[in-house]
GROMACS .gro file of C-alpha atoms in nm:
model
  462
    1SER     CA    1  23.106   7.995   6.779
    2PRO     CA    2  23.315   7.958   7.093
    3ALA     CA    3  23.564   7.671   7.098
    4SER     CA    4  23.473   7.360   7.296
    5PRO     CA    5  23.641   7.346   7.637
    6ALA     CA    6  23.945   7.119   7.651
    7SER     CA    7  23.888   6.780   7.812
    8PRO     CA    8  24.137   6.654   8.071
    9PHE     CA    9  24.142   6.327   7.874
   10ASP     CA   10  24.259   6.490   7.550
   11GLU     CA   11  24.624   6.459   7.655
   12LEU     CA   12  24.594   6.090   7.753
   13GLU     CA   13  24.700   5.812   7.519
   14GLY     CA   14  24.635   5.438   7.551
   15VAL     CA   15  24.956   5.240   7.595
   16ALA     CA   16  24.862   4.884   7.687
   17ALA     CA   17  24.575   4.664   7.805
   18LEU     CA   18  24.555   4.350   8.017
   19PRO     CA   19  24.210   4.202   7.949
   20TYR     CA   20  23.989   3.957   8.138
   21GLY     CA   21  24.059   3.591   8.080
   22PRO     CA   22  24.009   3.241   8.221
   23GLY     CA   23  24.077   3.258   8.592
   24ARG     CA   24  24.132   3.633   8.570
   25ARG     CA   25  23.851   3.862   8.689
   26VAL     CA   26  24.018   4.203   8.644
   27ALA     CA   27  24.103   4.412   8.338
   28THR     CA   28  24.366   4.685   8.320
   29ALA     CA   29  24.410   4.979   8.084
   30VAL     CA   30  24.741   5.168   8.081
   31VAL     CA   31  24.728   5.532   7.968
   32ALA     CA   32  25.014   5.776   7.919
   33GLY     CA   33  25.006   6.135   8.031
   34GLY     CA   34  25.344   6.307   8.005
   35ARG     CA   35  25.618   6.108   8.178
   36VAL     CA   36  25.374   5.903   8.384
   37HIS     CA   37  25.179   5.590   8.298
   38THR     CA   38  24.851   5.538   8.485
   39LEU     CA   39  24.714   5.189   8.539
   40VAL     CA   40  24.334   5.182   8.563
   41VAL     CA   41  24.214   4.849   8.702
   42LYS     CA   42  23.853   4.732   8.721
   43GLY     CA   43  23.700   4.398   8.811
   44ALA     CA   44  23.559   4.180   9.086
   45PRO     CA   45  23.583   4.368   9.418
   46GLU     CA   46  23.770   4.094   9.603
   47ASP     CA   47  24.028   4.062   9.324
   48VAL     CA   48  24.083   4.438   9.297
   49LEU     CA   49  24.101   4.484   9.676
   50GLU     CA   50  24.363   4.211   9.691
   51ARG     CA   51  24.582   4.427   9.464
   52CYS     CA   52  24.531   4.751   9.662
   53ALA     CA   53  24.768   4.895   9.924
   54LEU     CA   54  24.534   4.840  10.219
   55ASP     CA   55  24.566   4.691  10.563
   56ASP     CA   56  24.358   4.390  10.658
   57GLU     CA   57  24.101   4.594  10.851
   58ASP     CA   58  24.032   4.837  10.566
   59ARG     CA   59  24.024   4.555  10.311
   60ALA     CA   60  23.769   4.363  10.518
   61ARG     CA   61  23.555   4.677  10.567
   62LEU     CA   62  23.553   4.756  10.197
   63ALA     CA   63  23.476   4.393  10.111
   64ARG     CA   64  23.172   4.409  10.340
   65ARG     CA   65  23.060   4.724  10.165
   66ALA     CA   66  23.086   4.554   9.825
   67ASP     CA   67  22.896   4.252   9.958
   68GLY     CA   68  22.619   4.480  10.081
   69LEU     CA   69  22.582   4.636   9.738
   70ALA     CA   70  22.576   4.292   9.577
   71ALA     CA   71  22.312   4.173   9.826
   72ASP     CA   72  22.092   4.456   9.697
   73GLY     CA   73  22.101   4.293   9.356
   74LEU     CA   74  22.375   4.510   9.200
   75ARG     CA   75  22.656   4.385   8.983
   76VAL     CA   76  22.954   4.545   9.160
   77LEU     CA   77  23.285   4.647   9.005
   78ALA     CA   78  23.579   4.793   9.195
   79VAL     CA   79  23.797   5.057   9.026
   80ALA     CA   80  24.156   5.131   9.133
   81VAL     CA   81  24.453   5.317   8.987
   82ALA     CA   82  24.830   5.332   9.018
   83GLU     CA   83  25.094   5.557   8.864
   84ARG     CA   84  25.420   5.424   8.725
   85PRO     CA   85  25.713   5.596   8.556
   86ALA     CA   86  25.682   5.581   8.178
   87ARG     CA   87  25.862   5.284   8.026
   88ALA     CA   88  25.892   5.092   7.702
   89ARG     CA   89  25.885   4.733   7.827
   90PRO     CA   90  25.546   4.550   7.836
   91TYR     CA   91  25.318   4.552   8.136
   92THR     CA   92  25.224   4.225   8.308
   93PRO     CA   93  24.982   4.125   8.589
   94ALA     CA   94  25.275   4.162   8.828
   95ASP     CA   95  25.244   4.541   8.781
   96GLU     CA   96  24.889   4.536   8.923
   97ARG     CA   97  25.010   4.584   9.281
   98GLY     CA   98  25.000   4.869   9.531
   99LEU     CA   99  24.685   5.014   9.377
  100THR     CA  100  24.476   5.298   9.516
  101LEU     CA  101  24.105   5.221   9.534
  102LEU     CA  102  23.883   5.484   9.376
  103GLY     CA  103  23.551   5.322   9.463
  104PHE     CA  104  23.279   5.082   9.359
  105VAL     CA  105  23.047   5.096   9.059
  106GLY     CA  106  22.707   4.932   9.101
  107LEU     CA  107  22.521   4.815   8.790
  108ARG     CA  108  22.172   4.672   8.789
  109ASP     CA  109  22.097   4.418   8.517
  110ALA     CA  110  21.746   4.428   8.377
  111LEU     CA  111  21.587   4.086   8.392
  112ALA     CA  112  21.452   3.945   8.067
  113PRO     CA  113  21.077   4.020   8.055
  114THR     CA  114  20.988   3.657   7.983
  115ALA     CA  115  21.236   3.497   8.226
  116ALA     CA  116  20.989   3.451   8.514
  117ASP     CA  117  20.724   3.302   8.284
  118ALA     CA  118  20.983   3.069   8.132
  119LEU     CA  119  21.093   2.944   8.476
  120THR     CA  120  20.731   2.877   8.576
  121ALA     CA  121  20.666   2.687   8.254
  122LEU     CA  122  20.984   2.480   8.287
  123SER     CA  123  20.890   2.387   8.643
  124ARG     CA  124  20.556   2.253   8.516
  125ARG     CA  125  20.747   2.034   8.271
  126GLY     CA  126  20.960   1.879   8.544
  127VAL     CA  127  21.272   2.069   8.434
  128THR     CA  128  21.502   2.169   8.721
  129VAL     CA  129  21.677   2.502   8.666
  130LYS     CA  130  22.031   2.569   8.788
  131VAL     CA  131  22.194   2.914   8.775
  132LEU     CA  132  22.566   2.920   8.690
  133THR     CA  133  22.717   3.268   8.692
  134GLY     CA  134  23.040   3.454   8.746
  135ASP     CA  135  22.856   3.719   8.950
  136HIS     CA  136  22.872   3.775   9.325
  137PRO     CA  137  22.662   3.526   9.528
  138GLY     CA  138  22.440   3.807   9.658
  139THR     CA  139  22.368   3.937   9.309
  140ALA     CA  140  22.278   3.591   9.184
  141ALA     CA  141  22.056   3.515   9.484
  142ARG     CA  142  21.871   3.846   9.454
  143ALA     CA  143  21.802   3.791   9.083
  144CYS     CA  144  21.669   3.441   9.155
  145ARG     CA  145  21.433   3.571   9.423
  146GLU     CA  146  21.300   3.839   9.187
  147LEU     CA  147  21.225   3.563   8.935
  148GLY     CA  148  21.047   3.347   9.192
  149LEU     CA  149  21.328   3.089   9.208
  150LYS     CA  150  21.442   2.991   9.558
  151PRO     CA  151  21.823   3.023   9.560
  152GLY     CA  152  21.891   2.819   9.875
  153GLU     CA  153  22.257   2.800   9.972
  154VAL     CA  154  22.471   2.960   9.704
  155VAL     CA  155  22.778   2.756   9.606
  156THR     CA  156  23.089   2.946   9.499
  157GLY     CA  157  23.360   2.846   9.257
  158ASP     CA  158  23.633   2.803   9.518
  159ARG     CA  159  23.424   2.533   9.686
  160ILE     CA  160  23.385   2.349   9.356
  161ASP     CA  161  23.764   2.325   9.317
  162ALA     CA  162  23.788   2.108   9.629
  163LEU     CA  163  23.529   1.850   9.519
  164THR     CA  164  23.572   1.523   9.330
  165GLY     CA  165  23.339   1.431   9.044
  166PRO     CA  166  23.090   1.225   9.251
  167GLU     CA  167  23.091   1.486   9.530
  168LEU     CA  168  23.021   1.763   9.280
  169ALA     CA  169  22.741   1.558   9.122
  170GLY     CA  170  22.570   1.527   9.461
  171LEU     CA  171  22.616   1.896   9.540
  172ALA     CA  172  22.495   2.000   9.193
  173SER     CA  173  22.180   1.789   9.231
  174ARG     CA  174  22.098   1.955   9.566
  175SER     CA  175  22.196   2.316   9.489
  176THR     CA  176  22.032   2.576   9.266
  177VAL     CA  177  22.276   2.869   9.239
  178PHE     CA  178  22.649   2.858   9.164
  179ALA     CA  179  22.827   3.196   9.179
  180ARG     CA  180  23.176   3.319   9.103
  181CYS     CA  181  23.204   3.041   8.847
  182ALA     CA  182  23.491   3.035   8.602
  183PRO     CA  183  23.430   2.873   8.261
  184GLU     CA  184  23.582   2.545   8.379
  185HIS     CA  185  23.352   2.543   8.684
  186LYS     CA  186  23.043   2.568   8.461
  187ALA     CA  187  23.167   2.284   8.242
  188ARG     CA  188  23.245   2.063   8.545
  189ILE     CA  189  22.897   2.116   8.690
  190VAL     CA  190  22.732   2.024   8.360
  191GLU     CA  191  22.953   1.716   8.322
  192ALA     CA  192  22.883   1.609   8.682
  193LEU     CA  193  22.507   1.632   8.629
  194ARG     CA  194  22.534   1.428   8.310
  195ALA     CA  195  22.748   1.167   8.487
  196ALA     CA  196  22.472   1.139   8.750
  197GLY     CA  197  22.224   1.041   8.476
  198HIS     CA  198  22.058   1.379   8.414
  199THR     CA  199  21.988   1.514   8.066
  200THR     CA  200  22.127   1.867   8.060
  201GLY     CA  201  22.061   2.177   7.855
  202PHE     CA  202  22.279   2.485   7.900
  203LEU     CA  203  22.174   2.838   7.801
  204GLY     CA  204  22.463   3.079   7.758
  205ASP     CA  205  22.559   3.370   7.536
  206GLY     CA  206  22.921   3.460   7.615
  207VAL     CA  207  23.276   3.338   7.562
  208ASN     CA  208  23.284   3.216   7.922
  209ASP     CA  209  22.999   2.976   7.838
  210LEU     CA  210  23.171   2.793   7.553
  211ALA     CA  211  23.300   2.498   7.758
  212ALA     CA  212  22.960   2.441   7.922
  213LEU     CA  213  22.776   2.473   7.590
  214ARG     CA  214  22.993   2.195   7.447
  215SER     CA  215  22.961   1.978   7.760
  216ALA     CA  216  22.580   1.986   7.777
  217ASP     CA  217  22.351   1.744   7.597
  218VAL     CA  218  22.190   2.046   7.433
  219GLY     CA  219  22.370   2.381   7.412
  220ILE     CA  220  22.133   2.677   7.370
  221CYS     CA  221  22.232   3.031   7.275
  222PRO     CA  222  22.015   3.345   7.236
  223ARG     CA  223  22.021   3.511   6.898
  224ASP     CA  224  22.220   3.807   7.036
  225GLY     CA  225  22.496   3.587   7.183
  226VAL     CA  226  22.855   3.625   7.067
  227ASP     CA  227  22.947   3.457   6.740
  228VAL     CA  228  23.155   3.177   6.893
  229ALA     CA  229  22.874   3.091   7.138
  230ARG     CA  230  22.619   3.066   6.856
  231GLU     CA  231  22.855   2.841   6.660
  232ALA     CA  232  22.914   2.614   6.962
  233ALA     CA  233  22.542   2.585   7.049
  234ASP     CA  234  22.315   2.309   6.924
  235VAL     CA  235  22.013   2.543   6.925
  236VAL     CA  236  22.002   2.919   6.860
  237LEU     CA  237  21.683   3.092   6.975
  238ALA     CA  238  21.524   3.293   6.695
  239SER     CA  239  21.357   3.538   6.936
  240LYS     CA  240  21.420   3.694   7.276
  241ASP     CA  241  21.115   3.520   7.420
  242LEU     CA  242  21.254   3.262   7.665
  243THR     CA  243  20.920   3.082   7.683
  244ALA     CA  244  21.023   2.940   7.345
  245LEU     CA  245  21.218   2.686   7.553
  246ASP     CA  246  20.893   2.552   7.696
  247ARG     CA  247  20.735   2.529   7.352
  248ALA     CA  248  21.041   2.344   7.222
  249ILE     CA  249  21.024   2.094   7.510
  250VAL     CA  250  20.652   2.032   7.454
  251THR     CA  251  20.708   1.979   7.081
  252GLY     CA  252  20.998   1.743   7.148
  253ARG     CA  253  20.803   1.535   7.399
  254ARG     CA  254  20.501   1.524   7.169
  255SER     CA  255  20.719   1.403   6.882
  256THR     CA  256  20.884   1.144   7.106
  257GLY     CA  257  20.543   1.018   7.215
  258ASN     CA  258  20.431   0.983   6.855
  259ILE     CA  259  20.752   0.800   6.765
  260ALA     CA  260  20.692   0.568   7.061
  261ALA     CA  261  20.340   0.498   6.938
  262TYR     CA  262  20.474   0.418   6.591
  263LEU     CA  263  20.730   0.174   6.735
  264ARG     CA  264  20.475   0.002   6.955
  265ILE     CA  265  20.218  -0.032   6.676
  266THR     CA  266  20.461  -0.140   6.404
  267LEU     CA  267  20.669  -0.384   6.609
  268SER     CA  268  20.374  -0.558   6.774
  269SER     CA  269  20.180  -0.584   6.446
  270ASN     CA  270  20.480  -0.716   6.254
  271LEU     CA  271  20.563  -0.967   6.528
  272GLY     CA  272  20.207  -1.101   6.514
  273ASN     CA  273  20.222  -1.129   6.136
  274VAL     CA  274  20.554  -1.314   6.148
  275ILE     CA  275  20.420  -1.566   6.401
  276ALA     CA  276  20.104  -1.618   6.194
  277MET     CA  277  20.305  -1.651   5.873
  278LEU     CA  278  20.528  -1.921   6.027
  279ALA     CA  279  20.227  -2.108   6.164
  280ALA     CA  280  20.045  -2.086   5.829
  281GLY     CA  281  20.354  -2.207   5.647
  282LEU     CA  282  20.349  -2.524   5.859
  283MET     CA  283  19.974  -2.585   5.818
  284LEU     CA  284  19.902  -2.483   5.458
  285PRO     CA  285  20.027  -2.637   5.131
  286PHE     CA  286  20.052  -2.288   4.971
  287LEU     CA  287  20.187  -1.942   5.063
  288PRO     CA  288  19.940  -1.769   5.298
  289MET     CA  289  20.019  -1.434   5.131
  290LEU     CA  290  20.200  -1.357   4.808
  291PRO     CA  291  20.500  -1.116   4.801
  292ALA     CA  292  20.306  -0.852   4.603
  293GLN     CA  293  20.024  -0.866   4.857
  294VAL     CA  294  20.270  -0.823   5.145
  295LEU     CA  295  20.423  -0.516   4.976
  296VAL     CA  296  20.083  -0.355   4.908
  297GLN     CA  297  19.968  -0.423   5.263
  298ASN     CA  298  20.285  -0.273   5.417
  299LEU     CA  299  20.266   0.027   5.185
  300CYS     CA  300  19.907   0.098   5.293
  301PHE     CA  301  19.986   0.048   5.664
  302ASP     CA  302  20.297   0.268   5.657
  303ALA     CA  303  20.115   0.543   5.467
  304ALA     CA  304  19.833   0.538   5.723
  305GLN     CA  305  20.080   0.564   6.011
  306LEU     CA  306  20.203   0.898   5.880
  307ALA     CA  307  19.887   1.037   6.040
  308LEU     CA  308  20.033   0.959   6.384
  309ALA     CA  309  20.238   1.278   6.346
  310PHE     CA  310  19.912   1.469   6.403
  311ASP     CA  311  19.831   1.288   6.727
  312ARG     CA  312  19.813   1.498   7.043
  313PRO     CA  313  19.912   1.317   7.362
  314GLY     CA  314  19.729   1.402   7.683
  315PRO     CA  315  19.860   1.670   7.923
  316ASP     CA  316  20.039   1.416   8.142
  317ALA     CA  317  20.270   1.325   7.854
  318HIS     CA  318  20.419   1.677   7.857
  319ARG     CA  319  20.504   1.681   8.228
  320ARG     CA  320  20.793   1.438   8.213
  321PRO     CA  321  21.049   1.343   7.949
  322ALA     CA  322  21.010   1.014   7.767
  323VAL     CA  323  21.258   0.749   7.878
  324LEU     CA  324  21.354   0.450   7.666
  325ARG     CA  325  21.288   0.132   7.865
  326PRO     CA  326  21.373  -0.167   7.643
  327ARG     CA  327  21.211  -0.419   7.878
  328ALA     CA  328  20.881  -0.231   7.880
  329LEU     CA  329  20.889  -0.204   7.499
  330LEU     CA  330  20.969  -0.576   7.464
  331ARG     CA  331  20.690  -0.670   7.706
  332PHE     CA  332  20.444  -0.451   7.516
  333MET     CA  333  20.554  -0.582   7.177
  334THR     CA  334  20.536  -0.946   7.289
  335GLY     CA  335  20.193  -0.914   7.452
  336PHE     CA  336  20.025  -0.737   7.163
  337GLY     CA  337  20.216  -0.937   6.903
  338LEU     CA  338  20.082  -1.263   7.047
  339LEU     CA  339  19.732  -1.117   7.059
  340ASN     CA  340  19.760  -1.018   6.694
  341ALA     CA  341  19.885  -1.365   6.606
  342VAL     CA  342  19.584  -1.520   6.783
  343ALA     CA  343  19.351  -1.299   6.572
  344ASP     CA  344  19.530  -1.410   6.254
  345LEU     CA  345  19.506  -1.778   6.349
  346ALA     CA  346  19.136  -1.732   6.427
  347THR     CA  347  19.101  -1.577   6.080
  348PHE     CA  348  19.262  -1.888   5.930
  349GLY     CA  349  18.994  -2.096   6.099
  350VAL     CA  350  18.720  -1.867   5.970
  351LEU     CA  351  18.864  -1.886   5.619
  352ALA     CA  352  18.882  -2.264   5.633
  353LEU     CA  353  18.514  -2.274   5.733
  354ALA     CA  354  18.395  -2.019   5.476
  355LEU     CA  355  18.600  -2.147   5.181
  356ARG     CA  356  18.563  -2.524   5.222
  357SER     CA  357  18.333  -2.551   4.920
  358MET     CA  358  18.571  -2.376   4.678
  359GLY     CA  359  18.821  -2.535   4.445
  360GLU     CA  360  19.196  -2.535   4.507
  361GLU     CA  361  19.296  -2.238   4.289
  362GLU     CA  362  18.987  -2.032   4.371
  363GLY     CA  363  19.026  -2.114   4.741
  364GLN     CA  364  19.389  -1.992   4.748
  365ALA     CA  365  19.296  -1.657   4.589
  366ALA     CA  366  19.008  -1.616   4.836
  367PHE     CA  367  19.236  -1.708   5.128
  368HIS     CA  368  19.483  -1.441   5.020
  369ALA     CA  369  19.202  -1.186   4.998
  370GLY     CA  370  19.060  -1.283   5.337
  371TRP     CA  371  19.387  -1.252   5.523
  372PHE     CA  372  19.474  -0.931   5.338
  373THR     CA  373  19.143  -0.775   5.443
  374GLU     CA  374  19.171  -0.895   5.803
  375ASN     CA  375  19.527  -0.765   5.833
  376LEU     CA  376  19.438  -0.413   5.726
  377LEU     CA  377  19.130  -0.402   5.949
  378THR     CA  378  19.322  -0.522   6.256
  379GLN     CA  379  19.598  -0.271   6.182
  380ALA     CA  380  19.340   0.008   6.169
  381LEU     CA  381  19.213  -0.105   6.512
  382VAL     CA  382  19.568  -0.111   6.647
  383MET     CA  383  19.627   0.245   6.529
  384LEU     CA  384  19.310   0.367   6.700
  385LEU     CA  385  19.362   0.188   7.031
  386LEU     CA  386  19.742   0.193   7.077
  387ARG     CA  387  19.820   0.548   6.973
  388SER     CA  388  19.988   0.776   7.227
  389GLY     CA  389  19.710   1.035   7.246
  390ARG     CA  390  19.407   1.062   7.470
  391ARG     CA  391  19.208   0.745   7.511
  392ALA     CA  392  18.938   0.665   7.256
  393ALA     CA  393  18.680   0.678   7.538
  394GLU     CA  394  18.730   1.057   7.549
  395GLY     CA  395  18.617   1.083   7.188
  396ARG     CA  396  18.914   1.298   7.085
  397VAL     CA  397  19.070   1.105   6.799
  398PRO     CA  398  19.236   1.363   6.570
  399GLY     CA  399  19.083   1.404   6.226
  400PRO     CA  400  19.390   1.287   6.029
  401ILE     CA  401  19.402   0.960   6.227
  402ARG     CA  402  19.030   0.902   6.173
  403ILE     CA  403  19.072   0.959   5.801
  404ALA     CA  404  19.380   0.735   5.779
  405THR     CA  405  19.226   0.442   5.967
  406SER     CA  406  18.901   0.472   5.770
  407ALA     CA  407  19.096   0.472   5.444
  408LEU     CA  408  19.293   0.169   5.561
  409ALA     CA  409  18.970  -0.020   5.634
  410VAL     CA  410  18.815   0.079   5.300
  411VAL     CA  411  19.123  -0.038   5.108
  412GLY     CA  412  19.118  -0.368   5.298
  413LEU     CA  413  18.751  -0.429   5.215
  414LEU     CA  414  18.737  -0.303   4.856
  415LEU     CA  415  19.076  -0.377   4.701
  416PRO     CA  416  19.013  -0.755   4.667
  417LEU     CA  417  18.680  -0.672   4.494
  418SER     CA  418  18.833  -0.416   4.256
  419PRO     CA  419  19.000  -0.488   3.919
  420LEU     CA  420  19.334  -0.484   4.101
  421GLY     CA  421  19.230  -0.785   4.311
  422PRO     CA  422  19.291  -1.052   4.040
  423VAL     CA  423  19.614  -0.877   3.939
  424LEU     CA  424  19.740  -0.919   4.297
  425GLY     CA  425  19.615  -1.280   4.319
  426MET     CA  426  19.298  -1.213   4.520
  427SER     CA  427  18.932  -1.288   4.454
  428ALA     CA  428  18.592  -1.199   4.602
  429LEU     CA  429  18.493  -1.358   4.933
  430PRO     CA  430  18.163  -1.523   5.025
  431PRO     CA  431  17.927  -1.322   5.253
  432LEU     CA  432  17.969  -1.580   5.531
  433TYR     CA  433  18.332  -1.476   5.572
  434TYR     CA  434  18.246  -1.111   5.646
  435GLY     CA  435  18.002  -1.210   5.919
  436LEU     CA  436  18.253  -1.441   6.086
  437MET     CA  437  18.532  -1.186   6.045
  438ALA     CA  438  18.320  -0.920   6.220
  439VAL     CA  439  18.299  -1.152   6.522
  440VAL     CA  440  18.678  -1.203   6.519
  441LEU     CA  441  18.741  -0.828   6.493
  442ALA     CA  442  18.499  -0.753   6.778
  443LEU     CA  443  18.673  -1.003   7.003
  444TYR     CA  444  19.012  -0.868   6.892
  445GLY     CA  445  18.909  -0.511   6.978
  446VAL     CA  446  18.795  -0.620   7.326
  447GLY     CA  447  19.124  -0.804   7.373
  448LEU     CA  448  19.323  -0.496   7.264
  449ALA     CA  449  19.140  -0.271   7.510
  450ALA     CA  450  19.188  -0.519   7.795
  451ALA     CA  451  19.555  -0.584   7.716
  452ARG     CA  452  19.629  -0.213   7.688
  453LYS     CA  453  19.555  -0.166   8.057
  454ARG     CA  454  19.810  -0.432   8.144
  455PHE     CA  455  20.087  -0.380   7.891
  456ALA     CA  456  20.062  -0.014   7.789
  457ALA     CA  457  20.362   0.191   7.898
  458PRO     CA  458  20.311   0.512   8.099
  459PRO     CA  459  20.340   0.839   7.902
  460ALA     CA  460  20.700   0.886   8.022
  461GLU     CA  461  20.816   0.547   7.896
  462LEU     CA  462  20.887   0.399   7.557
   0.00000   0.00000   0.00000
């Protein structure tokens, strides 16, 4: 077979390389061919043109040409060369002078198929998207428009250098696209947004994103990012589907809402029990509830509250992030805690009326059983009415919560009557008590529903 034709590159040999780096947007390869070394320089058009042997008029004309290509959505690289006599000493950036421009290379990046859908979904969740890139402003703006994101005025890295922290925070809050950003620019923008009180997530996949990934509240890296970026990130996406970000946000907000419901229910119920316990300790000559009874009651209540993990908050809860507001939580806990204490004190009155004919020892055991039963029934009502999901009036209580509250009520009613009742220091109650307790529970349920309208925190608050 005929021999392959010789390539003009066969006689070339790589001698040195000056790579990209922080603050450096050009890369140079030095190749040897005979007694001459050729420097091949590529990089950002403005940086390469600055190193070329051109007059101001030609440099400005070529820069306009590069800007025009970038405005069409292309990623533009300039390529230039220079020949130097062969030498042994190392090459430095100082040798990248007096270059001859060969031309521009335009590259068009394919947008991720799910990027537009992800931006739309994030907008619905109240998440503001900022674009931080090292690309030309025109390229960044064009990509944003193709994704349906209004770029507005594009801010460049040289403008960021002249701003103080508060000034940058204000500019970052108003602007959407930041172009020609060095790694330190990205990190400063993220830090400025955090200093202004925003919770920030940064999605990046390259070495230039490391500083910003570490500065953000949540660093996110795609699965095909470089190794150091994946190690620096808090979250690594398992798939290329960017809408996974929306699903993660919804899951996080749902979990936060359920945790908020748990805190509200537990703290208000426990506060009411503590107040009632102190009041009973002052009024009664015996313990209102024995330690074993307290442990069993708390075990049953805590086990039932595990079902709150299956609650599904309404759509409004997913539109904004949950914010911890201690005053709102304290107001909620105090209001419902006092209401719970009033129900317990009313139960004491009912017990005194229903058990007045019993002896001392028998009366104490029945009192323990009565308060034990009332506590579990009121806690079941609290779980149903104070959960974070859709209101009970919509008839959409999740199955696990229905089962858990029903089981809690059954345990409260039947445990004192079972063989375990005497072991725990409880005895059967007279029928009169159950009738009076039903009245107390009905009034307590009405009070809960009325107080919820006044004290319940909005979905975005804890």
